[in-house]
Coordinates of C-alpha atoms in Angstrom, one line a residue:
Chain A
M12 CA 37.6 111.1 71.8
R13 CA 39.0 112.2 68.6
R14 CA 39.9 109.9 65.9
P15 CA 42.9 107.9 66.5
R16 CA 46.4 109.4 65.4
L17 CA 49.2 107.5 63.7
P18 CA 51.5 106.5 66.4
R19 CA 54.8 108.5 66.0
L20 CA 58.2 107.3 66.8
P21 CA 60.1 109.7 69.3
H22 CA 63.3 111.5 68.5
R23 CA 63.2 110.6 64.7
R24 CA 62.9 113.6 62.4
A25 CA 59.6 114.9 62.3
P26 CA 57.5 114.1 59.2
A27 CA 57.2 117.4 57.0
R28 CA 53.5 117.8 57.6
T29 CA 53.7 118.1 61.5
R30 CA 53.1 121.6 62.6
A31 CA 55.6 122.3 65.3
G32 CA 55.8 124.9 68.1
R33 CA 52.8 125.0 70.5
Q34 CA 50.7 123.0 68.3
L35 CA 52.5 119.8 69.6
H36 CA 51.4 117.4 72.2
G37 CA 53.7 117.0 75.1
G38 CA 54.8 113.1 75.1
P39 CA 55.4 110.9 78.1
F40 CA 59.1 112.4 78.4
T41 CA 57.7 115.7 78.8
Y42 CA 55.3 114.9 81.5
A43 CA 58.0 113.1 83.4
V44 CA 60.3 115.7 83.4
L45 CA 57.9 118.2 84.4
S46 CA 56.6 115.9 87.3
L47 CA 60.2 116.0 88.4
F48 CA 60.6 119.4 88.6
T49 CA 57.3 119.8 90.1
A50 CA 58.1 117.5 92.9
G51 CA 61.3 119.4 93.5
S52 CA 59.2 122.5 93.6
L53 CA 56.6 121.6 95.7
F54 CA 58.8 119.1 98.2
P55 CA 60.3 121.7 100.5
L56 CA 57.0 123.3 101.1
V57 CA 55.3 120.0 102.0
W58 CA 58.3 119.0 103.9
T59 CA 58.1 122.3 106.1
A60 CA 54.6 121.1 107.0
V61 CA 55.9 117.5 107.9
T62 CA 58.5 118.9 110.0
A63 CA 56.4 121.5 111.8
S64 CA 54.1 118.7 112.8
R65 CA 56.6 116.7 114.6
D66 CA 58.7 117.3 117.7
N67 CA 62.2 118.4 118.1
A68 CA 63.1 114.9 119.3
R69 CA 61.9 113.3 116.1
L70 CA 63.8 115.7 113.9
A71 CA 67.1 115.0 115.4
R72 CA 67.0 111.2 114.5
T73 CA 67.6 109.6 110.9
P74 CA 66.0 108.8 108.9
P75 CA 64.3 111.9 108.7
P76 CA 60.2 111.9 109.0
F77 CA 58.5 111.3 105.7
W78 CA 54.8 112.0 106.9
F79 CA 53.0 114.3 109.1
G80 CA 52.9 114.1 113.0
T81 CA 50.3 115.1 115.3
R82 CA 51.9 118.5 116.7
L83 CA 51.3 121.0 114.2
A84 CA 48.8 123.0 116.3
E85 CA 51.1 123.0 119.2
N86 CA 54.1 124.0 117.3
A87 CA 52.2 126.8 115.7
G88 CA 50.9 128.0 118.8
T89 CA 54.3 128.3 120.3
A90 CA 55.8 130.2 117.2
W91 CA 52.6 132.5 117.5
T92 CA 53.4 133.6 121.0
E93 CA 57.2 133.3 121.2
A94 CA 58.2 134.5 118.0
N95 CA 55.5 137.0 117.8
M96 CA 54.0 135.4 114.6
G97 CA 50.6 136.5 115.3
L98 CA 51.8 140.3 115.5
A99 CA 54.2 139.7 112.7
L100 CA 51.4 138.4 110.3
L101 CA 49.1 141.2 111.0
N102 CA 52.0 143.8 110.4
T103 CA 53.0 142.0 107.2
L104 CA 49.3 142.2 106.0
F105 CA 49.2 145.8 106.5
V106 CA 52.7 146.6 104.9
A107 CA 52.1 144.4 101.9
G108 CA 48.4 145.7 101.5
T109 CA 49.5 149.4 101.8
V110 CA 52.5 148.9 99.6
A111 CA 50.3 147.3 96.9
L112 CA 47.7 150.0 96.9
G113 CA 50.0 152.7 96.7
T114 CA 52.0 151.3 94.3
V115 CA 49.0 150.7 91.8
V116 CA 47.6 154.0 92.3
F117 CA 50.8 156.1 92.1
C118 CA 52.2 154.1 89.2
T119 CA 49.1 153.9 87.1
V120 CA 48.6 157.8 87.5
A121 CA 52.2 158.4 86.6
G122 CA 52.3 155.7 83.6
F123 CA 49.4 157.4 82.3
A124 CA 51.3 160.8 82.0
F125 CA 54.2 159.3 80.4
A126 CA 51.9 157.1 77.8
R127 CA 49.5 159.9 76.7
L128 CA 50.1 163.3 78.2
K129 CA 52.7 165.9 76.7
F130 CA 54.8 167.5 79.1
R131 CA 58.4 168.8 79.1
F132 CA 61.2 166.4 80.0
S133 CA 58.8 163.5 80.0
G134 CA 61.6 161.3 78.0
A135 CA 64.3 162.4 80.2
L136 CA 62.1 161.8 83.6
L137 CA 61.2 158.2 82.0
L138 CA 64.8 157.4 81.0
L139 CA 65.7 158.3 84.9
T140 CA 63.0 156.2 86.3
V141 CA 63.8 153.0 84.1
G142 CA 67.8 153.7 84.8
T143 CA 67.5 153.6 88.2
M144 CA 65.5 150.0 88.1
M145 CA 68.7 148.3 88.2
V146 CA 70.4 150.3 91.2
P147 CA 70.6 147.7 94.1
P148 CA 69.1 148.5 97.4
Q149 CA 72.0 148.2 99.1
L150 CA 72.8 151.6 97.7
S151 CA 70.2 153.4 99.7
V152 CA 70.2 151.3 103.2
V153 CA 72.7 153.6 105.0
P154 CA 71.1 156.7 104.3
L155 CA 67.6 155.4 104.7
F156 CA 68.9 153.9 108.1
M157 CA 70.2 157.4 109.3
V158 CA 66.9 159.1 108.2
V159 CA 64.7 156.4 109.9
A160 CA 67.0 156.8 113.2
E161 CA 66.9 160.6 112.9
L162 CA 63.0 160.4 113.0
K163 CA 63.1 157.8 115.8
W164 CA 61.1 155.5 113.1
T165 CA 63.0 152.2 114.2
D166 CA 60.6 149.6 115.0
Q167 CA 57.6 151.4 113.2
L168 CA 56.0 150.1 110.2
Q169 CA 56.1 153.3 108.2
S170 CA 59.9 152.8 108.0
V171 CA 59.0 149.8 105.8
V172 CA 56.1 151.2 103.9
L173 CA 57.2 154.4 102.9
P174 CA 60.2 153.7 100.9
T175 CA 58.6 150.9 98.7
L176 CA 55.4 152.8 98.3
V177 CA 56.2 153.4 94.4
S178 CA 58.3 151.4 92.2
A179 CA 59.9 152.2 88.9
F180 CA 59.3 148.9 87.4
G181 CA 55.6 149.8 88.1
V182 CA 55.6 153.0 86.5
F183 CA 57.1 151.3 83.2
F184 CA 54.8 148.4 83.6
M185 CA 51.8 150.8 83.6
R186 CA 53.1 152.8 80.6
Q187 CA 53.5 150.0 78.5
Y188 CA 50.4 148.5 79.1
L189 CA 48.6 152.0 78.6
L190 CA 50.2 152.8 75.6
E191 CA 48.9 149.9 74.1
A192 CA 45.2 149.6 75.8
L193 CA 44.3 153.2 75.9
P194 CA 43.7 154.8 72.6
G195 CA 44.8 158.5 72.5
E196 CA 41.3 159.2 70.9
L197 CA 39.6 158.0 74.1
V198 CA 41.4 160.7 76.2
E199 CA 40.9 163.3 73.6
A200 CA 37.3 162.6 73.5
A201 CA 36.7 162.8 77.1
R202 CA 38.9 166.0 77.1
V203 CA 36.5 167.5 74.3
D204 CA 33.5 166.8 76.6
G205 CA 34.9 169.2 79.1
A206 CA 36.4 166.3 81.6
S207 CA 38.9 167.5 83.8
S208 CA 42.3 165.5 84.1
L209 CA 40.8 163.9 87.5
R210 CA 37.6 162.7 85.8
V211 CA 39.6 161.3 83.0
I212 CA 41.7 159.3 85.5
W213 CA 38.8 158.0 87.3
H214 CA 36.3 157.2 84.3
V215 CA 38.8 156.5 81.4
V216 CA 42.4 155.6 82.7
F217 CA 41.7 153.3 85.7
P218 CA 38.7 151.3 84.0
V219 CA 41.0 150.4 81.0
A220 CA 43.9 149.7 83.2
R221 CA 42.1 147.7 85.7
P222 CA 43.8 144.2 84.4
A223 CA 47.1 145.5 84.6
M224 CA 46.5 147.1 88.0
A225 CA 45.5 143.8 89.3
V226 CA 48.6 142.1 88.3
L227 CA 50.8 145.0 89.5
A228 CA 48.9 144.8 92.9
M229 CA 49.6 141.0 93.1
L230 CA 53.3 141.5 92.1
S231 CA 54.0 144.2 94.7
F232 CA 52.0 142.4 97.4
V233 CA 54.2 139.3 97.0
Q234 CA 57.2 141.1 96.7
A235 CA 56.4 143.6 99.9
W236 CA 55.2 140.2 101.7
N237 CA 58.8 138.6 101.0
D238 CA 60.9 141.9 101.5
F239 CA 63.9 141.2 103.7
F240 CA 67.0 143.4 103.4
W241 CA 65.7 146.5 104.5
P242 CA 63.0 145.4 107.1
I243 CA 65.4 143.3 109.0
I244 CA 67.6 146.6 109.2
A245 CA 64.8 149.0 110.2
L246 CA 62.5 146.7 112.5
T247 CA 63.2 144.7 115.5
Q248 CA 61.9 141.4 117.1
E249 CA 59.7 143.8 119.0
N250 CA 57.5 144.8 116.1
P251 CA 58.3 142.7 113.3
T252 CA 57.3 141.7 109.9
V253 CA 56.9 137.9 109.3
Q254 CA 60.5 137.9 107.5
V255 CA 62.0 139.8 110.4
A256 CA 60.2 137.1 113.0
L257 CA 61.6 134.4 110.8
T258 CA 65.1 135.8 111.0
G259 CA 64.8 135.6 114.5
L260 CA 63.8 132.1 114.7
G261 CA 66.4 131.2 112.3
R262 CA 69.2 132.7 114.6
G263 CA 68.0 130.7 117.3
Y264 CA 65.9 133.2 119.6
V265 CA 63.7 129.9 119.8
P266 CA 66.0 126.7 119.5
D267 CA 63.2 124.3 118.7
Q268 CA 63.5 123.2 115.0
S269 CA 59.9 122.3 114.7
V270 CA 58.8 125.6 116.2
I271 CA 60.9 127.1 113.7
M272 CA 59.3 125.3 110.8
A273 CA 55.8 125.9 112.3
G274 CA 56.8 129.7 112.1
A275 CA 58.1 129.3 108.4
L276 CA 55.0 127.4 107.5
L277 CA 52.9 130.3 109.0
G278 CA 54.7 133.0 107.2
T279 CA 54.3 131.1 103.8
L280 CA 50.8 129.9 104.0
P281 CA 48.9 133.1 103.2
L282 CA 50.8 133.5 100.0
L283 CA 50.6 129.8 99.0
L284 CA 46.6 130.2 99.6
A285 CA 46.7 133.1 97.2
F286 CA 48.8 131.2 94.6
T287 CA 46.2 128.4 94.6
L288 CA 43.2 130.8 94.4
F289 CA 44.6 133.4 91.8
G290 CA 47.7 131.3 90.3
R291 CA 46.3 131.7 86.9
Q292 CA 46.4 135.3 87.2
I293 CA 49.8 135.7 88.6
V294 CA 51.3 133.6 85.9
G295 CA 49.7 135.5 83.5
G296 CA 50.9 138.8 84.8
I297 CA 54.7 137.5 85.1
M298 CA 54.3 136.5 81.5
R299 CA 53.0 139.5 80.5
G300 CA 55.3 141.7 82.4
A301 CA 58.1 139.7 81.2
V302 CA 57.3 140.2 77.2
K303 CA 56.9 144.1 77.8
G304 CA 60.0 144.3 80.1
Chain B
M28 CA 29.1 159.1 65.5
T29 CA 31.1 159.8 62.5
A30 CA 30.0 163.4 62.7
T31 CA 31.0 163.7 66.3
A32 CA 34.5 162.3 65.3
G33 CA 34.8 165.0 63.1
T34 CA 34.1 167.7 65.6
V35 CA 36.4 166.3 67.9
E36 CA 39.3 166.5 65.5
E37 CA 38.3 170.0 64.8
A38 CA 37.9 171.0 68.5
G39 CA 40.8 169.0 69.6
A40 CA 43.3 171.1 67.7
P41 CA 42.8 174.5 69.1
V42 CA 43.0 173.3 72.8
P43 CA 46.1 175.1 73.4
R44 CA 45.4 178.4 72.5
P45 CA 48.4 180.6 71.5
P46 CA 49.0 183.5 73.9
G47 CA 46.8 186.9 73.1
T48 CA 43.7 185.1 72.1
H49 CA 41.3 185.5 74.8
G50 CA 38.9 182.7 75.4
G51 CA 36.1 185.0 75.1
A52 CA 33.9 183.1 72.4
R53 CA 34.3 180.2 74.7
P54 CA 31.9 179.1 77.5
G55 CA 33.1 181.5 80.4
P56 CA 36.8 182.7 80.4
W57 CA 37.3 181.4 83.8
R58 CA 36.2 177.9 83.2
S59 CA 38.2 177.9 79.9
R60 CA 41.4 179.2 81.9
L61 CA 41.1 176.5 84.6
Y62 CA 40.7 173.9 81.7
R63 CA 43.8 175.2 80.0
W64 CA 45.8 175.2 83.4
D65 CA 44.5 171.6 84.3
V66 CA 45.7 170.3 80.6
R67 CA 48.8 172.0 81.2
Y68 CA 50.1 171.0 84.7
S69 CA 47.9 168.2 85.5
P70 CA 50.7 166.0 84.0
Y71 CA 53.0 167.1 86.5
A72 CA 50.7 166.3 89.4
F73 CA 50.1 163.0 88.1
I74 CA 53.9 162.3 88.1
A75 CA 54.5 164.3 91.4
P76 CA 53.6 161.7 94.2
F77 CA 55.8 158.9 92.4
F78 CA 58.7 161.5 92.0
L79 CA 58.3 162.7 95.5
F80 CA 58.7 159.2 97.1
F81 CA 61.0 158.0 94.2
G82 CA 63.5 161.1 95.1
A83 CA 63.1 160.9 98.8
F84 CA 63.7 157.0 99.1
G85 CA 65.6 156.0 95.9
L86 CA 67.4 159.1 94.3
F87 CA 68.6 161.0 97.6
P88 CA 70.0 158.0 99.2
L89 CA 71.6 156.8 96.0
L90 CA 73.7 160.0 95.9
Y91 CA 74.1 160.5 99.8
T92 CA 75.4 156.9 100.1
G93 CA 78.3 158.2 97.7
W94 CA 78.7 161.4 100.1
A95 CA 78.8 159.2 103.3
S96 CA 81.3 156.9 101.7
L97 CA 83.7 159.7 101.8
H98 CA 83.2 160.0 105.8
R99 CA 83.7 157.9 108.8
V100 CA 80.2 157.8 110.3
E101 CA 79.7 155.5 113.1
L102 CA 76.3 153.7 113.8
A103 CA 75.9 155.1 117.1
A104 CA 76.0 158.8 115.8
P105 CA 74.9 158.8 112.2
D106 CA 74.6 162.6 112.1
H107 CA 78.2 163.2 113.1
M108 CA 80.4 162.8 109.8
E109 CA 84.2 163.3 109.5
W110 CA 85.6 163.8 106.2
V111 CA 88.1 161.0 105.2
G112 CA 88.4 161.3 101.4
L113 CA 88.8 157.8 99.7
H114 CA 90.1 156.2 103.1
N115 CA 87.1 154.0 103.5
Y116 CA 87.7 152.5 99.9
I117 CA 91.5 152.1 100.4
R118 CA 90.9 150.2 103.7
L119 CA 88.3 148.1 101.5
L120 CA 90.9 147.2 99.1
D121 CA 93.2 146.3 101.8
D122 CA 90.8 143.7 103.6
A123 CA 91.1 140.2 102.7
F124 CA 87.5 139.9 103.8
F125 CA 86.4 142.1 101.0
W126 CA 88.2 140.1 98.4
N127 CA 86.9 136.9 99.8
A128 CA 83.4 138.3 99.6
L129 CA 84.1 139.5 96.3
R130 CA 85.3 135.9 95.0
N131 CA 82.3 134.3 96.8
T132 CA 79.8 136.5 95.4
F133 CA 81.1 135.5 92.1
T134 CA 81.3 132.0 92.5
I135 CA 77.9 131.7 94.0
G136 CA 76.6 133.8 91.4
V137 CA 78.1 131.6 88.7
I138 CA 76.8 128.3 90.2
S139 CA 73.3 129.6 90.9
T140 CA 72.8 131.6 87.6
V141 CA 74.0 129.5 84.9
P142 CA 72.2 126.2 85.9
Q143 CA 69.2 127.9 86.8
L144 CA 69.0 129.4 83.6
L145 CA 69.7 126.7 81.7
M146 CA 67.1 124.5 83.4
A147 CA 64.4 127.3 82.8
L148 CA 65.1 127.5 79.3
G149 CA 64.6 123.7 79.2
L150 CA 61.5 123.8 81.2
A151 CA 60.0 126.5 79.2
H152 CA 60.5 124.6 76.1
L153 CA 58.6 121.5 77.5
L154 CA 55.8 123.9 78.9
H155 CA 55.6 125.2 75.3
Y156 CA 54.1 121.9 74.0
R157 CA 50.4 121.5 74.2
L158 CA 49.9 120.0 77.7
R159 CA 46.9 118.5 79.9
A160 CA 46.5 120.6 82.7
A161 CA 49.0 123.5 81.5
T162 CA 48.0 126.1 84.2
F163 CA 48.5 123.3 86.9
W164 CA 52.4 123.1 85.8
R165 CA 52.9 126.6 85.5
V166 CA 51.4 127.5 88.9
A167 CA 53.4 124.4 90.6
L168 CA 56.7 125.5 89.2
L169 CA 56.0 129.1 90.3
T170 CA 55.2 128.4 93.9
P171 CA 58.8 128.8 95.2
Y172 CA 58.7 132.3 94.0
A173 CA 55.9 132.7 96.6
T174 CA 58.1 131.3 99.4
S175 CA 60.1 134.1 101.2
V176 CA 63.9 134.0 101.4
A177 CA 63.6 133.4 105.0
A178 CA 61.2 130.5 105.1
A179 CA 62.7 128.7 101.9
T180 CA 66.5 129.0 103.7
L181 CA 65.0 127.9 106.8
V182 CA 63.9 124.4 105.3
F183 CA 67.2 124.1 103.2
V184 CA 69.0 124.5 106.6
L185 CA 67.3 121.5 107.7
L186 CA 67.6 119.6 104.6
Y187 CA 71.3 120.1 104.4
G188 CA 71.9 119.4 108.1
R189 CA 75.1 117.5 108.9
D190 CA 73.7 114.7 111.2
Y191 CA 70.1 114.4 110.6
G192 CA 69.4 116.1 107.3
M193 CA 67.4 114.5 104.6
V194 CA 70.1 115.2 101.9
N195 CA 72.7 113.3 104.0
W196 CA 70.4 110.7 104.7
A197 CA 69.7 109.8 101.0
L198 CA 73.5 110.1 100.2
G199 CA 74.3 107.8 102.9
A200 CA 71.6 105.3 101.4
L201 CA 73.8 105.6 98.0
G202 CA 76.9 104.9 100.1
I203 CA 78.3 108.4 100.1
G204 CA 79.6 109.6 103.4
P205 CA 77.9 112.6 105.2
V206 CA 78.9 115.9 103.7
D207 CA 79.3 118.9 106.1
W208 CA 77.3 121.3 104.2
Q209 CA 77.7 124.1 106.2
N210 CA 81.5 124.2 106.8
G211 CA 83.0 123.2 103.6
T212 CA 83.6 126.0 101.1
W213 CA 82.3 124.4 97.8
T214 CA 79.7 122.4 99.7
S215 CA 78.5 125.7 101.5
Q216 CA 78.3 127.6 98.4
F217 CA 76.5 125.1 96.6
A218 CA 74.0 124.6 99.4
V219 CA 73.5 128.5 99.3
S220 CA 73.1 128.6 95.3
S221 CA 70.6 125.5 95.4
I222 CA 68.2 127.7 97.4
V223 CA 68.7 130.5 94.7
I224 CA 68.0 127.9 92.0
W225 CA 65.0 126.3 93.7
R226 CA 63.3 129.8 94.1
W227 CA 63.7 131.4 90.6
T228 CA 63.9 128.6 88.0
G229 CA 60.1 128.4 87.6
Y230 CA 60.0 132.3 87.5
N231 CA 62.6 132.5 84.7
A232 CA 60.8 129.4 82.8
L233 CA 57.6 131.4 82.5
I234 CA 59.5 134.5 81.4
Y235 CA 61.4 132.3 78.5
L236 CA 57.6 130.7 78.0
A237 CA 56.1 134.1 77.3
A238 CA 59.1 134.9 74.8
M239 CA 58.4 131.5 73.0
Q240 CA 54.8 132.2 72.7
A241 CA 55.8 135.5 70.9
V242 CA 57.7 133.5 68.2
P243 CA 55.4 133.3 65.1
D244 CA 54.4 129.7 64.3
E245 CA 55.2 130.0 60.7
L246 CA 58.8 130.0 61.3
Y247 CA 58.3 126.6 63.0
E248 CA 55.9 125.4 60.3
S249 CA 58.5 126.2 57.2
A250 CA 61.2 124.7 59.3
A251 CA 59.4 121.3 59.7
L252 CA 58.8 121.6 56.1
D253 CA 62.3 121.8 55.3
G254 CA 62.8 118.7 57.5
A255 CA 64.4 120.3 60.8
S256 CA 64.0 118.1 63.9
R257 CA 62.5 119.5 66.7
R258 CA 66.2 119.7 68.5
Q259 CA 67.2 121.7 65.4
Q260 CA 64.0 124.1 65.5
F261 CA 65.0 124.5 69.3
R262 CA 68.5 125.3 68.3
H263 CA 67.9 127.5 65.2
I264 CA 64.6 129.1 65.9
T265 CA 63.7 129.2 69.2
V266 CA 67.2 130.3 71.0
P267 CA 68.1 132.9 68.3
A268 CA 64.4 134.3 68.9
L269 CA 65.0 134.5 72.6
R270 CA 68.4 136.0 72.6
P271 CA 67.1 139.3 74.1
T272 CA 64.9 137.8 76.7
I273 CA 67.9 135.5 77.6
L274 CA 70.1 138.6 77.8
F275 CA 67.5 140.2 79.8
T276 CA 67.2 137.3 82.4
V277 CA 71.1 137.2 82.5
V278 CA 71.1 140.9 83.6
V279 CA 68.3 140.7 86.2
S280 CA 69.9 137.5 87.7
T281 CA 73.5 139.0 87.8
I282 CA 71.8 142.0 89.7
G283 CA 70.0 139.4 91.9
A284 CA 73.3 137.6 92.5
T285 CA 75.3 140.5 93.2
Q286 CA 72.8 141.4 95.9
L287 CA 72.7 137.9 97.4
F288 CA 71.9 138.3 101.1
G289 CA 69.2 136.8 102.7
E290 CA 70.1 133.2 101.7
P291 CA 73.8 132.9 103.2
L292 CA 72.7 135.1 106.2
L293 CA 70.2 132.8 107.3
F294 CA 72.1 129.5 106.1
G295 CA 74.7 130.8 108.6
G296 CA 72.3 130.8 111.4
A297 CA 73.2 132.7 114.7
G298 CA 76.2 134.9 113.4
G299 CA 75.0 134.6 110.1
Q300 CA 76.4 137.8 108.8
K301 CA 80.0 136.4 109.1
G302 CA 78.7 133.7 106.4
G303 CA 80.0 130.8 107.9
A304 CA 82.9 130.2 110.7
S305 CA 85.6 131.0 108.0
H306 CA 83.6 133.4 105.9
Q307 CA 83.4 130.6 103.4
F308 CA 80.0 131.8 101.8
Q309 CA 80.1 135.6 102.9
T310 CA 78.7 137.7 100.1
L311 CA 79.2 141.2 99.6
G312 CA 75.8 142.0 100.9
L313 CA 76.5 140.2 103.9
Y314 CA 80.0 141.9 104.2
L315 CA 78.2 145.4 103.8
Y316 CA 75.5 144.5 107.0
E317 CA 78.5 143.3 109.0
Q318 CA 80.7 146.4 108.1
G319 CA 77.6 148.5 109.1
W320 CA 75.4 147.0 111.7
F321 CA 78.0 144.6 113.5
N322 CA 81.3 146.9 113.2
F323 CA 79.2 150.0 113.3
H324 CA 81.1 151.8 110.4
L325 CA 78.2 153.2 108.3
G326 CA 81.0 155.0 106.3
R327 CA 82.7 151.9 105.3
A328 CA 79.4 150.1 104.4
S329 CA 78.5 153.0 102.1
A330 CA 81.9 152.4 100.6
V331 CA 80.9 148.8 100.2
A332 CA 77.6 149.7 98.7
W333 CA 79.2 151.9 95.9
T334 CA 81.6 149.4 95.1
M335 CA 78.8 147.1 94.5
F336 CA 77.2 149.5 92.2
L337 CA 80.5 150.1 90.1
I338 CA 80.7 146.3 89.8
L339 CA 77.1 146.0 88.4
L340 CA 77.8 149.0 86.2
L341 CA 80.8 147.2 84.7
I342 CA 78.7 144.2 84.2
A343 CA 76.0 145.8 82.5
A344 CA 78.9 147.6 80.4
A345 CA 80.2 144.0 79.6
N346 CA 76.7 142.9 78.6
M347 CA 75.9 145.6 76.2
L348 CA 78.9 144.9 74.5
I349 CA 78.5 141.1 74.3
A350 CA 75.2 142.0 73.2
R351 CA 76.1 144.4 70.4
R352 CA 78.9 141.6 69.4
L353 CA 76.3 138.9 69.1
R354 CA 73.9 141.3 67.0
K355 CA 76.8 142.0 64.7
S356 CA 77.8 138.3 64.0
H357 CA 74.0 137.4 63.2

């Protein structure tokens, strides 16, 4: 332990010598409030698991159950078959994976062009990109639906993948990162060595951009996994993503509450797992994106 | 190394050769021409995939929605369009359910955004202390962000159940009678808002925390030297320094609130597009969905979409005005 510190009275004027800001340790009050909010954040998730492991009769009684029952596997099995959860999970994995990969590659390359290359209208095009970031998705649903219907893509995963394959935010995010992390001289040096543009991308840009690419991939993956509005218009219960399948559950295609909760748990678990594994990186990514944005 | 750097500077300059000077002295005219093409045109190749998708699935639909909103288009035959001018917009302004949805979107937006951002600010302030297990707190507060709208809403529906829900059970233990969370106007709007608050407070707290960490420590140090209390430091240093970030989150949350869709849809259960038996929590997003995919009027749905867009533009303009006013007064 370090040497003992003088006890400090809380809520009194800080002594002139204290260094404030992030130097200060949190007191019991800080931990109490944080614990409260953490409990509030985690409780609905834990309770999803609790209700998913009970049967319907138990959920229709007061007081509500507080601890796990024994029927989790059974309920999950029912959700898996009746609500098409197995197919839904596979579909969502494919959609979110493709979207994350596409977003990262296309946005990095475009972000590099905006950050380090000179071309006509680059300023105007960047402005256009950033400007449309605040256009709500509702504004494009009707024509997208018409196109999808025309192409007979209803029910097919490409109708969900293609419209979300690039993101204006991603381009802006990568540009801001590369402006800082990729010195112009590095690109020039590669050029002088006779490297073609593709070689510059592959051997200079991608290695430098890797941390930001990882962050963008994670953010796009989470977003695509949880995307809701467009998928429930473009897809049906026959070939759903997880969110579409859950919507079906919630609207009473399967009337059993505990099965609904088992489905909700199945649809959330993969991301929660990712959060426990990569939580630090995801938090860092969101905080970095925030400062730049 | 320095010598090479010198030649880099010299060699780098004449790369875009002025026209007329043939690259004869260069290693092979064909290769150098290829190289010049590469330098000149590859930027377009790099932005092309993005703009291809962006144009096809972002920009084009945006404009086409405006076009469709001036037509009668039915869901059954989306390629049959009949020009009706502003008829869809006039019908909209005439529809009591539109105004109802607009009002609901506004009230739900306010009661979900304001507490959410205030709590996020407080949480960020706490997270900014030096903490044991700092990463744990951040990740734990962010977990709701990983939960989908659908999954989150389904749990909350259960929690807010009238007869067997945990919230009413807890209220009953406190001696407060059961509340019909789904059917009351205020109660249902509060319940829907609480789902939004639950999902996004931690996310916003992290954004504020990032901004706080960018505030130089010396500011706090000198304030502490002048005898400013923690609370005064928060009010006079942290909040002003965070003003741009706060404005950013206000704009983003406002956009999110205007588009609110999944939470009320699923909170309504079967027939959720109505937003409750008497449309008491139908938002503009739900109204659009109902018009297009339940009443089969794609043209009118487009008109709703453009109206939402215009409202957002108004809000953005108001935000800019407020921001400018704030900047002037300081």
